[in-house]
Amino acid sequence: MEFSEWYAEVLRSAEVMDVRYPVKGLYVWLPYGFEIRRRVIERLRRRLRETGHREVLFPTLIPETQLERESEHIAGFEDEVFWVTHGGLKELDEKLALRPTSETAIYPMFALWIRSHADLPLKVFQIVNTFRYETKHTRPLIRMREITTFKEAHTAHATREEAEEQVREAFELYSSFFEELGVPYVASVRPEWDKFPGAEYTVAFDTLMPDGRALQIGTIHMLGQNFSRTFEVTFETEEGEQEYAYMTCYGVSDRVVASVIAIHGDEHGLVLPPDVAPYQVVIVPILKKGVRKKILRKAREVREELSEVARVKLDDRDVSPGRKFHYWELKGVPLRVELGARELEEGTAVVFRRDELERETYSLSELPDVVPRLLEEVQENLRRRAWERFEERLHRAESLEEVREFVGEGIVETGWCGSEECGRRLEEEVEGDVLGTPYPEEREPEVERCPVCGEPAERTIRVAKTY
RNA sequence: GGGGCCGUGGGGUAGCCUGGUCUAUCCUUCCGGCUUUGGGGGCCGGAGACCCCGGUUCAAAUCCGGGCGGCCCCA
């Protein structure tokens, strides 16, 4: 089955999202999907807090004059901003933008909050929805007009070095976050022509969808003093001078959930990493006349015991076991415990692993030890498997022909002389997008020559078809 | 930015070209009942649809125009 088709089908049948909301690019999170989303958010929220970021919440609306203060920034967004133009029947004196991103909402407040070097560093984050007037093929969680879960952090620092250090911290933070979800990635410094509007440079994380196209799943922007100059974010140094703050911002969107779904899923449906699975274990009692009550009683016992070590669901609906098996596989529950007359007699249970689709029998008494161990194994196995598949599709190419050959089926690395002209030519020649150069910066490029001009390569450059 | 295809119960579809027994097909789903339950069980009964607006026509799911929505290809 083709990826788009599979993806749409899984979102629907596993009840992640309902795509039937009657506005293009807007979708409804269903309870099951919402639980996955919530767990993904919580993991990132915890990491941000642990690294000293404090959570805030800014308004959704940004006045036009404020949004347009940074010219380069607004130029990058102006054709995709949603505007609120009326209050009731009255036209507003000043239009209000639905935030396409929050820099211009947040930094004027930074200007008020930051007075002295003692106020720095300032590190905040918020988890909000943002809006983009997408005109082309929208897709749930991948390209939406309302991004429902933008987890954006904004920081201000006294020195460039500290801001650079913050970029590295953000890189570590996101790397471990993606690792935890088993989502493989490469981090690249985006080319000049594709950086965040208004930033000095942008580091982006890209993963690969099953169809071979790259998906940007996170970005880190070094803003330098660009925005602090525009928004007058100044502080008094120890020497008593006024100086502009050095700033960074970074964010991850709903796409991270899309990548978890797409990367781990299989022909049976979702395969959820135990860390973010709403249920980690489902108990399916196999009821038979006569012993029905006994089996149910035992199943409840098992549920109580396992609840100490995992999130457990007992499915005691009056439908056939086969149907329940399919249902919970579709939902991606990592482990299934099957309990029937046979097991009851032997004091055992069958445990089925969603990732490998394999069964094994354990004694009931060892289940509380086995389950956490298996959950860890599933988590690790998904991560490892995903990385293997990812690396298989990381290609190296010396010539344009080779780049062209691989560009539809993964990320291609080749040499680059460093000129924008060659970068853009490369995109045209191979019908792909330049993702950028490796971050952290490599010592020597692996490919010796730029395949476009033939000059010695200064950097490795990555190309892929993108979403 | 350019081009193409499509919209029928909750999901997937037949019908549309050639307007009229369409009182709209089939599968699935859902509800009630009985019977079942070790990989989507069976039987009986029931519920549920022509995207919206306008036009052509005696007559529109079907033809025409627009809107909204979806999918695909190319740049």
Coordinates of N, CA and C in Angstrom, one line a residue, chain A residues 100-213:
Chain A
P100 N 1.7 33.1 13.0 CA 2.3 32.1 12.2 C 3.5 31.5 12.9
T101 N 4.0 32.2 13.9 CA 5.0 31.8 14.8 C 5.1 33.0 15.8
S102 N 5.8 32.8 16.9 CA 5.5 33.8 18.0 C 6.6 34.8 18.3
E103 N 7.7 34.9 17.5 CA 8.7 35.8 17.8 C 8.3 37.2 18.0
T104 N 7.4 37.7 17.1 CA 7.0 39.1 17.2 C 6.0 39.3 18.3
A105 N 5.4 38.2 18.8 CA 4.6 38.4 20.0 C 5.4 38.5 21.3
I106 N 6.4 37.7 21.3 CA 7.2 37.5 22.5 C 8.3 38.5 22.7
Y107 N 9.0 38.9 21.7 CA 10.1 39.8 21.9 C 9.8 41.2 22.4
P108 N 8.7 41.8 22.0 CA 8.4 43.1 22.6 C 8.3 43.0 24.1
M109 N 7.8 41.8 24.6 CA 7.7 41.6 26.0 C 9.0 41.3 26.6
F110 N 9.9 40.6 25.9 CA 11.3 40.4 26.4 C 11.9 41.8 26.6
A111 N 11.6 42.8 25.7 CA 12.2 44.1 25.8 C 11.8 44.7 27.2
L112 N 10.6 44.4 27.6 CA 10.1 45.0 28.9 C 10.7 44.2 30.1
W113 N 10.9 42.9 29.9 CA 11.3 42.1 31.0 C 12.8 42.2 31.3
I114 N 13.6 42.4 30.3 CA 15.0 42.3 30.4 C 15.5 43.7 30.6
R115 N 16.2 43.9 31.8 CA 16.8 45.2 32.1 C 18.3 45.1 32.2
S116 N 18.7 44.1 32.9 CA 20.2 44.0 33.2 C 20.7 42.6 32.9
H117 N 22.0 42.5 32.9 CA 22.6 41.2 32.7 C 22.2 40.2 33.7
A118 N 21.7 40.7 34.8 CA 21.2 39.8 35.9 C 19.9 39.1 35.5
D119 N 19.2 39.6 34.5 CA 18.0 39.0 34.0 C 18.3 37.9 32.9
L120 N 19.6 37.8 32.6 CA 19.9 36.8 31.6 C 20.7 35.6 32.1
P121 N 20.7 34.5 31.5 CA 19.9 34.2 30.4 C 18.4 34.1 30.7
L122 N 17.6 34.4 29.7 CA 16.1 34.2 29.9 C 15.7 33.1 28.9
K123 N 15.1 32.1 29.5 CA 14.7 30.9 28.7 C 13.3 30.6 29.0
V124 N 12.4 30.7 28.0 CA 11.0 30.4 28.1 C 10.6 29.5 27.0
F125 N 9.4 28.8 27.2 CA 8.8 28.1 26.1 C 7.3 28.1 26.3
Q126 N 6.7 27.8 25.2 CA 5.2 27.6 25.3 C 4.8 26.6 24.3
I127 N 3.6 26.0 24.5 CA 3.1 24.9 23.7 C 1.7 25.5 23.2
V128 N 1.7 25.8 21.9 CA 0.5 26.5 21.4 C 0.2 26.1 20.0
N129 N -0.9 26.6 19.5 CA -1.3 26.4 18.1 C -0.8 27.6 17.3
T130 N -0.4 27.3 16.1 CA 0.0 28.4 15.2 C -0.7 28.2 13.9
F131 N -0.8 29.3 13.1 CA -1.6 29.2 11.8 C -0.8 29.6 10.6
R132 N -1.0 28.9 9.6 CA -0.4 29.2 8.3 C -1.5 29.0 7.2
Y133 N -1.6 30.0 6.3 CA -2.5 29.8 5.3 C -1.9 29.0 4.2
E134 N -1.9 27.7 4.3 CA -1.3 26.8 3.3 C -2.3 26.7 2.1
T135 N -1.7 26.8 0.9 CA -2.6 26.8 -0.2 C -2.6 25.4 -0.9
K136 N -1.5 24.7 -0.6 CA -1.4 23.4 -1.3 C -1.8 22.3 -0.5
H137 N -1.5 21.1 -1.0 CA -1.8 19.8 -0.3 C -1.5 19.8 1.2
T138 N -2.6 20.0 1.9 CA -2.4 19.9 3.4 C -2.5 18.4 3.7
R139 N -2.0 18.1 4.9 CA -2.0 16.7 5.3 C -2.0 16.7 6.8
P140 N -2.8 15.8 7.4 CA -2.8 15.8 8.9 C -1.5 15.6 9.5
L141 N -1.2 16.5 10.5 CA 0.1 16.5 11.3 C 1.3 16.8 10.5
I142 N 1.2 16.8 9.2 CA 2.4 17.1 8.4 C 2.4 18.5 7.8
R143 N 1.3 18.9 7.2 CA 1.1 20.2 6.7 C -0.3 20.7 7.0
M144 N -0.4 21.5 8.0 CA -1.7 21.9 8.5 C -1.8 23.4 8.5
R145 N -3.1 23.9 8.4 CA -3.2 25.3 8.5 C -3.2 25.8 9.9
E146 N -3.7 24.9 10.8 CA -3.5 25.2 12.2 C -2.6 24.1 12.8
I147 N -1.4 24.5 13.1 CA -0.5 23.5 13.8 C -0.9 23.5 15.2
T148 N -1.3 22.4 15.7 CA -2.0 22.4 17.0 C -1.0 22.3 18.2
T149 N 0.2 21.9 18.0 CA 1.1 21.6 19.1 C 2.5 22.1 18.8
F150 N 2.6 23.4 18.7 CA 4.0 24.0 18.4 C 4.6 24.2 19.8
K151 N 5.7 23.5 20.0 CA 6.5 23.6 21.2 C 7.7 24.5 21.0
E152 N 7.5 25.7 21.3 CA 8.6 26.7 20.9 C 9.2 27.3 22.1
A153 N 10.6 27.4 22.0 CA 11.4 28.0 23.1 C 12.0 29.2 22.6
H154 N 12.2 30.2 23.5 CA 12.9 31.4 23.1 C 13.8 31.8 24.2
T155 N 15.0 32.2 23.8 CA 16.0 32.5 24.8 C 16.8 33.8 24.5
A156 N 17.2 34.5 25.5 CA 18.0 35.7 25.4 C 19.3 35.6 26.2
H157 N 20.4 36.0 25.7 CA 21.7 35.9 26.4 C 22.5 37.1 26.3
A158 N 23.5 37.2 27.2 CA 24.3 38.4 27.3 C 25.4 38.4 26.2
T159 N 25.8 37.2 25.8 CA 26.9 37.1 24.9 C 26.6 36.2 23.7
R160 N 27.3 36.4 22.6 CA 27.2 35.5 21.5 C 27.5 34.1 21.9
E161 N 28.6 33.9 22.6 CA 29.1 32.6 23.1 C 28.0 31.8 23.8
E162 N 27.3 32.6 24.7 CA 26.2 31.9 25.4 C 25.1 31.5 24.5
A163 N 24.8 32.3 23.6 CA 23.7 32.0 22.6 C 24.1 30.8 21.8
E164 N 25.4 30.7 21.4 CA 25.9 29.6 20.6 C 25.8 28.3 21.5
E165 N 26.1 28.5 22.7 CA 26.0 27.4 23.7 C 24.6 26.9 23.8
Q166 N 23.7 27.9 23.7 CA 22.2 27.5 23.8 C 21.8 26.7 22.6
V167 N 22.3 27.1 21.5 CA 22.0 26.3 20.3 C 22.5 24.8 20.4
R168 N 23.6 24.7 21.0 CA 24.1 23.3 21.3 C 23.3 22.6 22.3
E169 N 22.8 23.3 23.3 CA 22.0 22.7 24.3 C 20.6 22.2 23.7
A170 N 20.1 23.1 22.8 CA 18.9 22.8 22.1 C 19.1 21.5 21.2
F171 N 20.2 21.5 20.6 CA 20.5 20.4 19.8 C 20.6 19.1 20.6
E172 N 21.2 19.1 21.7 CA 21.3 17.9 22.6 C 19.9 17.5 23.1
L173 N 19.1 18.6 23.4 CA 17.8 18.3 24.0 C 16.9 17.6 23.0
Y174 N 16.9 18.2 21.8 CA 16.0 17.6 20.7 C 16.6 16.2 20.3
S175 N 17.9 16.1 20.2 CA 18.4 14.8 19.8 C 18.0 13.7 20.8
S176 N 18.1 14.0 22.1 CA 17.7 12.9 23.0 C 16.2 12.7 23.0
F177 N 15.4 13.8 22.7 CA 14.0 13.7 22.6 C 13.6 12.8 21.4
F178 N 14.2 13.0 20.3 CA 13.9 12.1 19.1 C 14.4 10.7 19.4
E179 N 15.6 10.6 20.0 CA 16.1 9.2 20.4 C 15.1 8.5 21.2
E180 N 14.5 9.2 22.1 CA 13.6 8.6 23.1 C 12.3 8.0 22.3
L181 N 12.0 8.8 21.3 CA 10.8 8.3 20.5 C 11.2 7.3 19.4
G182 N 12.4 7.0 19.3 CA 12.9 6.1 18.3 C 12.8 6.7 16.9
V183 N 12.8 8.0 16.8 CA 12.8 8.7 15.5 C 14.2 9.1 15.1
P184 N 14.7 8.4 14.0 CA 16.0 8.7 13.5 C 16.0 10.1 12.8
Y185 N 17.2 10.7 12.7 CA 17.3 12.0 12.1 C 18.7 12.3 11.7
V186 N 18.8 13.3 10.8 CA 20.1 14.0 10.6 C 19.8 15.5 11.0
A187 N 20.9 16.1 11.5 CA 20.7 17.6 11.8 C 21.6 18.3 10.7
S188 N 21.0 19.3 10.1 CA 21.8 20.0 9.1 C 21.6 21.5 9.3
V189 N 22.7 22.3 9.0 CA 22.6 23.7 8.9 C 21.9 24.0 7.6
R190 N 20.7 24.6 7.6 CA 20.0 24.9 6.4 C 20.8 25.9 5.6
P191 N 20.7 25.8 4.2 CA 21.4 26.8 3.4 C 20.8 28.2 3.6
E192 N 21.6 29.2 3.2 CA 21.2 30.6 3.4 C 19.8 30.8 2.9
W193 N 19.5 30.2 1.7 CA 18.2 30.5 1.1 C 17.0 29.8 1.7
D194 N 17.3 29.0 2.7 CA 16.2 28.3 3.3 C 16.2 28.4 4.8
K195 N 16.9 29.4 5.3 CA 16.9 29.5 6.8 C 15.7 30.2 7.3
F196 N 15.5 30.2 8.6 CA 14.4 30.9 9.2 C 14.5 32.4 8.9
P197 N 13.4 33.1 8.4 CA 13.5 34.5 8.0 C 13.9 35.3 9.2
G198 N 15.0 36.0 9.1 CA 15.4 36.8 10.2 C 16.5 36.2 11.1
A199 N 16.8 34.9 10.9 CA 17.8 34.3 11.7 C 19.2 34.4 11.0
E200 N 20.2 34.3 11.9 CA 21.6 34.2 11.3 C 21.8 32.9 10.6
Y201 N 21.4 31.8 11.3 CA 21.4 30.5 10.7 C 20.4 29.6 11.4
T202 N 20.1 28.5 10.7 CA 19.1 27.6 11.2 C 19.6 26.2 11.1
V203 N 19.5 25.5 12.3 CA 19.8 24.0 12.3 C 18.5 23.3 12.3
A204 N 18.4 22.3 11.4 CA 17.1 21.6 11.3 C 17.3 20.1 11.4
F205 N 16.3 19.5 12.0 CA 16.3 18.0 12.1 C 15.4 17.5 11.0
D206 N 15.9 16.5 10.2 CA 15.1 15.8 9.2 C 15.1 14.3 9.5
T207 N 13.9 13.8 9.3 CA 13.8 12.3 9.3 C 13.3 11.9 8.0
L208 N 13.1 10.6 7.8 CA 12.6 10.0 6.5 C 11.3 9.3 6.7
M209 N 10.4 9.7 5.8 CA 9.1 8.9 5.8 C 9.3 7.7 5.0
P210 N 8.4 6.7 5.2 CA 8.5 5.4 4.5 C 8.6 5.6 2.9
D211 N 8.1 6.6 2.4 CA 8.1 6.8 0.9 C 9.4 7.4 0.4
G212 N 10.4 7.6 1.4 CA 11.7 8.1 1.0 C 11.8 9.7 1.0
R213 N 10.7 10.3 1.3 CA 10.8 11.8 1.4 C 11.2 12.2 2.8

